XYZ file of C-alpha atoms in Angstrom:
498
model
C 0.000 0.000 0.000
C 1.188 3.521 -0.843
C 1.113 5.183 2.556
C 2.723 8.627 2.777
C 3.967 10.467 5.844
C 4.708 14.133 6.393
C 5.184 16.582 9.240
C 2.204 18.884 9.688
C 2.970 22.328 11.145
C -0.165 24.280 11.951
C -1.851 26.848 14.178
C -5.386 26.461 15.469
C -7.814 29.056 16.878
C -11.354 29.100 18.184
C -13.472 31.821 16.570
C -17.052 33.026 16.504
C -19.061 31.507 13.659
C -19.191 33.858 10.677
C -16.358 36.063 11.946
C -14.511 37.650 9.012
C -10.932 36.504 8.575
C -8.128 39.050 7.947
C -6.347 39.508 4.640
C -3.420 37.068 4.950
C -1.595 38.475 1.917
C 0.069 40.983 4.263
C 2.115 38.176 5.846
C 5.895 37.996 5.166
C 6.757 35.995 2.074
C 3.143 35.938 0.839
C 2.403 37.773 -2.425
C -0.914 36.282 -3.447
C -3.679 33.813 -2.789
C -5.806 31.406 -4.791
C -9.569 31.682 -4.841
C -11.098 30.125 -1.706
C -12.544 26.625 -2.100
C -15.215 25.096 0.083
C -15.346 21.386 0.921
C -17.598 19.146 2.934
C -15.566 16.784 5.146
C -17.003 13.835 7.038
C -14.731 11.948 9.434
C -15.101 8.971 11.736
C -12.496 8.770 14.494
C -11.251 5.486 15.942
C -9.756 4.625 19.311
C -9.865 1.910 21.928
C -12.505 1.786 24.617
C -9.836 3.119 27.017
C -9.016 6.005 24.630
C -5.365 4.934 24.491
C -4.725 7.060 21.385
C -6.485 10.232 22.527
C -4.710 9.968 25.876
C -1.403 10.173 23.996
C -2.560 13.047 21.727
C -2.943 10.746 18.724
C -5.859 10.802 16.284
C -6.874 8.083 13.831
C -9.641 8.800 11.362
C -11.368 7.852 8.112
C -12.360 10.997 6.212
C -14.284 11.610 2.992
C -14.336 14.848 1.014
C -11.607 17.366 0.339
C -8.254 16.857 -1.331
C -6.929 14.213 1.051
C -9.800 11.788 1.509
C -8.670 8.546 3.075
C -7.279 7.160 6.311
C -5.186 9.476 8.492
C -3.030 8.982 11.590
C -1.670 12.049 13.399
C 0.991 11.759 16.115
C 2.991 14.317 18.160
C 6.526 15.145 17.032
C 7.787 16.715 20.252
C 7.762 20.157 18.588
C 4.944 22.536 19.469
C 2.434 22.866 16.620
C 3.958 20.006 14.587
C 2.623 16.484 14.124
C 3.475 13.463 12.002
C 0.624 12.738 9.622
C 0.385 9.345 7.938
C -2.081 9.191 5.029
C -3.495 6.289 3.054
C -5.933 6.841 0.181
C -9.081 4.810 -0.389
C -7.521 3.238 -3.495
C -5.098 1.472 -1.156
C -7.377 0.943 1.857
C -11.141 0.763 1.148
C -13.395 3.306 2.814
C -15.753 0.587 4.048
C -12.984 -1.723 5.296
C -11.369 -2.164 8.693
C -8.653 0.193 9.936
C -5.618 -0.566 7.711
C -2.540 -2.184 9.233
C -0.379 0.763 8.100
C -2.168 2.959 10.638
C -2.267 0.358 13.399
C 1.414 -0.633 13.320
C 2.826 2.744 14.497
C 0.506 2.747 17.546
C 0.116 -0.932 18.368
C 2.360 -0.561 21.433
C -0.434 1.647 22.802
C -3.529 -0.183 21.548
C -2.098 -3.711 21.987
C -4.858 -6.332 21.846
C -7.655 -3.835 22.417
C -10.157 -3.335 19.579
C -10.359 -0.073 17.645
C -13.917 1.280 17.619
C -15.595 4.460 16.287
C -15.547 7.080 19.063
C -16.701 10.219 17.235
C -18.274 11.415 13.986
C -17.281 14.928 12.894
C -18.530 16.878 9.866
C -16.772 20.037 8.757
C -17.655 22.682 6.191
C -14.181 23.933 5.308
C -13.273 26.978 3.248
C -9.620 26.833 2.233
C -7.468 29.697 0.967
C -4.051 28.737 -0.410
C -1.369 31.392 0.071
C 1.342 31.809 -2.562
C 4.980 32.785 -2.183
C 7.158 35.023 -4.339
C 7.707 32.281 -6.933
C 4.033 31.413 -7.135
C 4.373 28.210 -5.127
C 1.965 27.456 -2.251
C 3.478 28.248 1.168
C 0.473 27.865 3.486
C -3.200 27.048 3.713
C -5.781 28.910 5.782
C -8.943 27.002 6.658
C -12.182 28.446 8.050
C -14.108 25.549 9.600
C -17.704 25.158 10.713
C -17.780 21.951 12.744
C -20.526 19.634 13.956
C -19.480 16.708 16.139
C -21.197 13.751 17.742
C -19.402 11.721 20.409
C -20.080 8.003 19.961
C -19.007 7.176 23.495
C -21.560 6.249 26.163
C -23.295 9.458 27.239
C -21.702 11.363 24.357
C -23.297 14.572 23.089
C -23.621 16.784 20.010
C -21.653 20.037 19.553
C -21.174 22.825 17.001
C -18.350 25.357 16.796
C -16.120 27.362 14.441
C -12.339 27.487 14.190
C -9.467 28.700 12.056
C -6.463 26.602 11.036
C -3.258 27.905 9.487
C -0.863 25.275 8.114
C 2.522 25.594 6.429
C 2.938 23.561 3.246
C 5.989 22.793 1.165
C 9.458 24.109 1.982
C 9.320 27.614 0.486
C 7.612 29.337 3.424
C 9.254 32.447 4.904
C 10.914 31.562 8.263
C 8.767 34.093 10.160
C 5.496 33.195 8.424
C 4.067 30.970 11.153
C 4.813 33.455 13.953
C 3.420 36.397 11.984
C 0.282 34.442 11.078
C -0.318 33.593 14.711
C -0.078 37.240 15.750
C -2.346 38.428 12.936
C -5.023 35.823 13.570
C -5.053 36.453 17.332
C -5.398 40.194 16.758
C -8.243 39.502 14.342
C -10.468 37.597 16.750
C -8.830 34.181 16.995
C -8.756 32.683 20.488
C -6.644 29.947 22.015
C -8.272 26.613 21.133
C -10.326 25.049 23.897
C -9.014 21.608 22.892
C -5.914 20.217 21.216
C -7.954 18.763 18.340
C -11.478 18.419 16.989
C -11.606 14.920 18.426
C -10.580 16.069 21.900
C -13.356 18.659 21.853
C -15.893 16.142 20.566
C -15.302 13.451 23.178
C -14.399 15.694 26.115
C -11.877 14.843 28.822
C -9.533 11.920 28.251
C -7.079 10.102 30.535
C -4.102 12.057 29.184
C -0.738 10.450 29.895
C 1.084 12.571 32.476
C 4.821 12.974 32.114
C 6.603 11.555 35.195
C 8.107 14.023 37.663
C 9.161 14.128 41.288
C 8.319 16.340 44.238
C 10.851 18.082 46.455
C 11.519 15.199 48.880
C 10.833 11.993 46.956
C 11.043 8.521 48.411
C 13.015 5.713 46.822
C 9.767 4.195 45.532
C 8.717 7.464 43.903
C 12.119 7.768 42.215
C 12.120 4.187 40.923
C 8.561 4.436 39.585
C 9.361 7.749 37.890
C 12.372 6.165 36.200
C 10.309 3.127 35.185
C 7.750 5.453 33.587
C 10.494 7.301 31.696
C 11.945 4.084 30.267
C 8.474 2.654 29.570
C 7.792 5.744 27.464
C 11.099 5.262 25.645
C 10.343 1.612 24.928
C 6.954 2.503 23.458
C 8.411 5.412 21.462
C 10.962 3.160 19.753
C 8.488 0.323 19.131
C 7.177 1.703 15.778
C 10.729 2.535 14.661
C 11.919 -1.034 15.291
C 8.984 -2.256 13.214
C 10.427 -0.412 10.191
C 14.042 -1.211 11.156
C 14.952 2.464 11.533
C 18.573 3.299 12.263
C 19.562 2.773 15.913
C 15.962 1.917 16.920
C 16.733 -1.671 17.937
C 19.617 -0.456 20.080
C 17.540 2.187 21.849
C 14.610 -0.149 22.512
C 17.024 -2.734 23.895
C 18.569 -0.044 26.114
C 15.090 0.797 27.447
C 14.628 -2.868 28.415
C 18.003 -2.945 30.132
C 17.407 0.276 31.996
C 14.104 -1.068 33.293
C 15.816 -4.243 34.493
C 18.625 -2.217 36.073
C 16.075 -0.523 38.319
C 15.009 -3.923 39.651
C 18.582 -5.115 40.220
C 20.005 -1.765 41.349
C 17.210 -1.083 43.847
C 16.195 -4.634 44.837
C 14.527 -3.693 48.139
C 12.518 -0.732 46.883
C 9.967 -2.864 45.057
C 8.635 -6.246 46.180
C 11.153 -8.553 44.486
C 8.762 -11.490 44.218
C 6.166 -9.326 42.481
C 8.567 -8.006 39.810
C 10.528 -11.213 39.142
C 8.312 -12.307 36.247
C 8.429 -8.837 34.719
C 12.220 -8.853 34.938
C 12.389 -12.218 33.165
C 10.097 -11.023 30.368
C 12.205 -7.902 29.841
C 15.321 -10.063 29.778
C 13.820 -12.207 27.015
C 12.783 -9.186 24.959
C 16.253 -7.645 25.342
C 17.835 -10.922 24.180
C 15.624 -11.042 21.077
C 16.438 -7.434 20.258
C 20.086 -8.160 21.047
C 20.362 -10.633 18.185
C 19.324 -7.916 15.748
C 21.539 -5.337 17.432
C 24.623 -7.585 17.385
C 24.260 -8.134 13.649
C 23.857 -4.372 13.150
C 27.109 -3.736 15.002
C 28.900 -6.451 13.078
C 27.725 -5.076 9.736
C 28.942 -1.604 10.653
C 32.342 -2.966 11.685
C 32.696 -5.026 8.501
C 31.763 -2.107 6.266
C 34.191 0.168 8.096
C 37.053 -2.343 7.839
C 36.451 -3.028 4.147
C 36.203 0.644 3.211
C 39.972 1.116 2.951
C 40.782 -2.344 1.575
C 40.951 -3.631 -1.995
C 38.615 -6.531 -1.270
C 37.098 -8.702 -3.979
C 33.324 -8.888 -4.450
C 33.489 -12.463 -3.132
C 35.136 -11.408 0.135
C 32.753 -8.482 0.565
C 29.827 -10.842 0.069
C 31.167 -13.340 2.587
C 31.673 -10.658 5.218
C 28.592 -8.485 4.704
C 25.883 -10.345 2.807
C 25.814 -13.273 5.205
C 25.639 -10.903 8.174
C 22.877 -8.914 6.447
C 20.879 -12.127 6.136
C 21.433 -12.802 9.835
C 20.165 -9.305 10.601
C 17.071 -9.727 8.431
C 16.197 -12.974 10.204
C 16.780 -11.382 13.600
C 14.534 -8.412 12.745
C 11.782 -10.732 11.542
C 12.043 -12.678 14.790
C 11.814 -9.424 16.759
C 8.724 -8.396 14.803
C 7.042 -11.725 15.516
C 7.778 -11.320 19.214
C 6.499 -7.735 19.178
C 3.193 -8.830 17.656
C 2.608 -11.536 20.254
C 0.140 -11.502 23.122
C 3.109 -12.119 25.399
C 4.709 -8.802 24.408
C 1.480 -6.887 24.880
C 0.999 -8.560 28.270
C 4.491 -7.313 29.204
C 3.538 -3.737 28.310
C 0.325 -4.090 30.307
C 2.310 -5.401 33.287
C 4.668 -2.402 33.179
C 1.689 -0.039 33.127
C 0.134 -1.865 36.069
C 3.413 -1.645 37.988
C 3.534 2.125 37.483
C -0.125 2.555 38.429
C 0.055 0.330 41.510
C 3.676 -0.362 42.541
C 4.242 -3.168 45.095
C 6.456 -1.572 47.785
C 9.511 -3.334 49.166
C 11.060 -2.876 52.630
C 13.013 0.245 51.547
C 10.205 1.912 49.609
C 10.046 4.882 52.015
C 13.814 5.451 52.064
C 14.972 8.892 50.936
C 15.560 8.772 47.163
C 19.040 10.311 47.369
C 20.095 7.833 50.033
C 18.814 4.933 47.930
C 20.835 6.111 44.926
C 23.993 6.529 47.026
C 23.633 2.993 48.382
C 23.003 1.511 44.928
C 26.083 3.201 43.473
C 28.319 2.210 46.369
C 27.191 -1.403 46.118
C 27.694 -1.453 42.351
C 31.224 -0.004 42.584
C 32.203 -2.602 45.169
C 30.884 -5.363 42.923
C 32.980 -4.147 39.988
C 36.127 -3.939 42.102
C 35.538 -7.490 43.297
C 35.248 -8.682 39.701
C 38.412 -6.792 38.781
C 40.273 -8.575 41.565
C 39.015 -11.897 40.206
C 40.171 -10.918 36.697
C 43.765 -10.701 37.932
C 43.665 -14.376 38.916
C 43.036 -15.559 35.332
C 45.587 -15.877 32.546
C 45.148 -13.039 30.058
C 43.401 -14.296 26.936
C 41.996 -17.409 28.600
C 38.260 -18.176 28.279
C 37.832 -17.448 31.987
C 39.588 -14.090 31.597
C 37.409 -13.103 28.641
C 34.254 -14.144 30.489
C 35.305 -12.046 33.466
C 35.807 -9.019 31.207
C 32.272 -9.580 29.974
C 31.036 -9.663 33.574
C 32.826 -6.407 34.385
C 31.288 -4.781 31.315
C 27.785 -5.780 32.407
C 28.422 -4.496 35.927
C 29.802 -1.208 34.587
C 26.646 -0.807 32.548
C 24.558 -1.457 35.646
C 26.587 1.161 37.562
C 26.071 3.673 34.786
C 22.328 3.044 34.826
C 22.282 3.454 38.611
C 23.872 6.875 38.280
C 21.390 7.756 35.528
C 18.553 6.799 37.881
C 19.421 9.887 39.900
C 18.777 12.213 36.925
C 15.220 13.125 37.999
C 16.677 14.328 41.319
C 18.595 17.039 39.480
C 21.846 16.242 41.317
C 25.230 15.887 39.631
C 27.457 14.536 42.403
C 27.690 11.142 40.666
C 28.709 12.649 37.328
C 32.330 11.460 37.552
C 31.330 7.908 38.498
C 28.951 7.857 35.546
C 31.743 8.975 33.218
C 34.105 6.256 34.442
C 31.421 3.577 34.179
C 30.645 4.653 30.612
C 34.340 4.577 29.673
C 34.727 1.059 31.102
C 31.589 -0.155 29.366
C 32.598 1.389 26.033
C 36.174 0.110 26.130
C 35.177 -3.450 27.037
C 32.444 -3.350 24.397
C 35.140 -2.594 21.807
C 37.280 -5.435 23.185
C 34.356 -7.815 22.819
C 33.575 -6.642 19.275
C 37.157 -7.230 18.126
C 37.182 -10.725 19.659
C 33.972 -11.647 17.867
C 35.167 -10.232 14.559
C 38.559 -11.928 14.709
C 36.833 -15.244 15.391
C 34.700 -14.749 12.268
C 37.768 -13.917 10.219
C 39.474 -17.082 11.481
C 36.477 -19.144 10.370
C 36.695 -17.697 6.855
C 40.401 -18.451 6.674
C 39.849 -22.005 7.935
C 37.367 -22.604 5.119
C 40.299 -22.634 2.687
C 38.295 -21.319 -0.272
C 39.525 -17.727 -0.449
C 41.985 -16.465 -3.027
C 45.491 -15.374 -2.123
C 44.723 -11.653 -2.426
C 41.638 -12.065 -0.242
C 43.665 -13.956 2.360
C 46.091 -11.030 2.378
C 43.196 -8.570 2.897
C 41.872 -10.692 5.760
C 45.320 -10.694 7.332
C 45.437 -6.903 7.197
C 41.951 -6.628 8.675
C 42.809 -9.091 11.442
C 45.937 -7.108 12.314
C 43.910 -3.917 12.535
C 41.332 -5.629 14.725
C 44.072 -6.972 16.988
C 45.499 -3.474 17.379
C 42.024 -2.035 18.020
C 41.467 -4.650 20.711
C 44.754 -3.833 22.418
C 43.943 -0.111 22.422
C 40.501 -0.799 23.845
C 41.982 -3.006 26.572
C 44.464 -0.269 27.473
C 41.573 2.235 27.620
C 39.709 -0.082 30.000
C 42.726 -0.420 32.316
C 43.148 3.338 32.394
C 39.461 3.920 33.191
C 39.401 1.175 35.819
C 42.017 3.039 37.881
C 39.547 5.896 38.382
C 36.756 3.709 39.763
């Protein structure tokens, strides 16, 4: 299906019905306007019974009439006045059919297994004036709307109102156009909108998701739950990006899983450990599934970087990159299957339930700052103990390499423990966080070189490469060996500061 996505940048105002709009040709960069056109628009809006989309400032609709009839999904961008708009015409998704998968996939982490139902019917008589720039190209559209809306929710009611919308289009708009339009329309009778969208006004109050924040003297439980909410939001934000295999999305979603788990392990007595054990195991499984895709991503990037300066044959390039690309494709497909399972949606539900009704542990009422200090102290001691154990193994032995891996995991946990203090607004653990990150990064590079050199050795052992390709592999292996030694030296330097 030919779905298209764009960023919509618009202003919205309430206005008295029939109020005369100003002449917008006085705006900067505007030299003319097309004749106004009037359309009749009829839209049905969809959401879950719990209003999961509306609560996250998302609208999903099927609209007839106008220039963009079809299925629309609008989501926040994080920039005031701007939203992502995904459109799908009726040629690709029938008007009388179910909500198309292209609109469901970006929000399925919110809707999960809950059915999408009609929640509002809105009809709009829209008069549109297209504003033209100096080269005659459209730069903005001004819409005068007369709206009638019927909520389809239990106890819903009928409403009528008028509003103005001003939307930038194309890329030729004057930089100050949006600001100037806002000032002009406000001075001409436009009022701040009573709701964020037509849907919000039609259905009334919704259970809007509240961004997590702390009071002045938070407890350990309040801090942990705030951090869980932050990482839950991150996990859900990266979900649609993983589904399209966007750059770095798998990594960031995996990090969200790990950060959630680090709160359980770093603050084990703040929450009831028996109540969160299952949740921890489910997050561990999801992180492992995402990890397979992430590892292949890293390996592909390393291979491409190493081959960039080498005169490698097409056969060698294929052996190093194409096989790994196939591994990545399989890993992504596996991740997508897992992310469409009832088990995954049950995990998201369980995280929400934990945030809404956290099971307190014995240290739930401990001062948040004290809890962070204890977690960091404990984590540092654990790393030092592992470093002492490392010295007892022969360098390069399997036991030595496994211990390096253990130290890396513990350094990551220490880093996450310091990050847990971020909502407190205190920076006294900044240096510890820096050292932990340096240890984690250096040992990650050591691990990557070990994995890559093992792959190179397997290719050499196959005995099917040409002499020139064997020479290239030898050069690459030497570079990887040197990179590993530098990374190990960086780890030893960082470890002294712990």
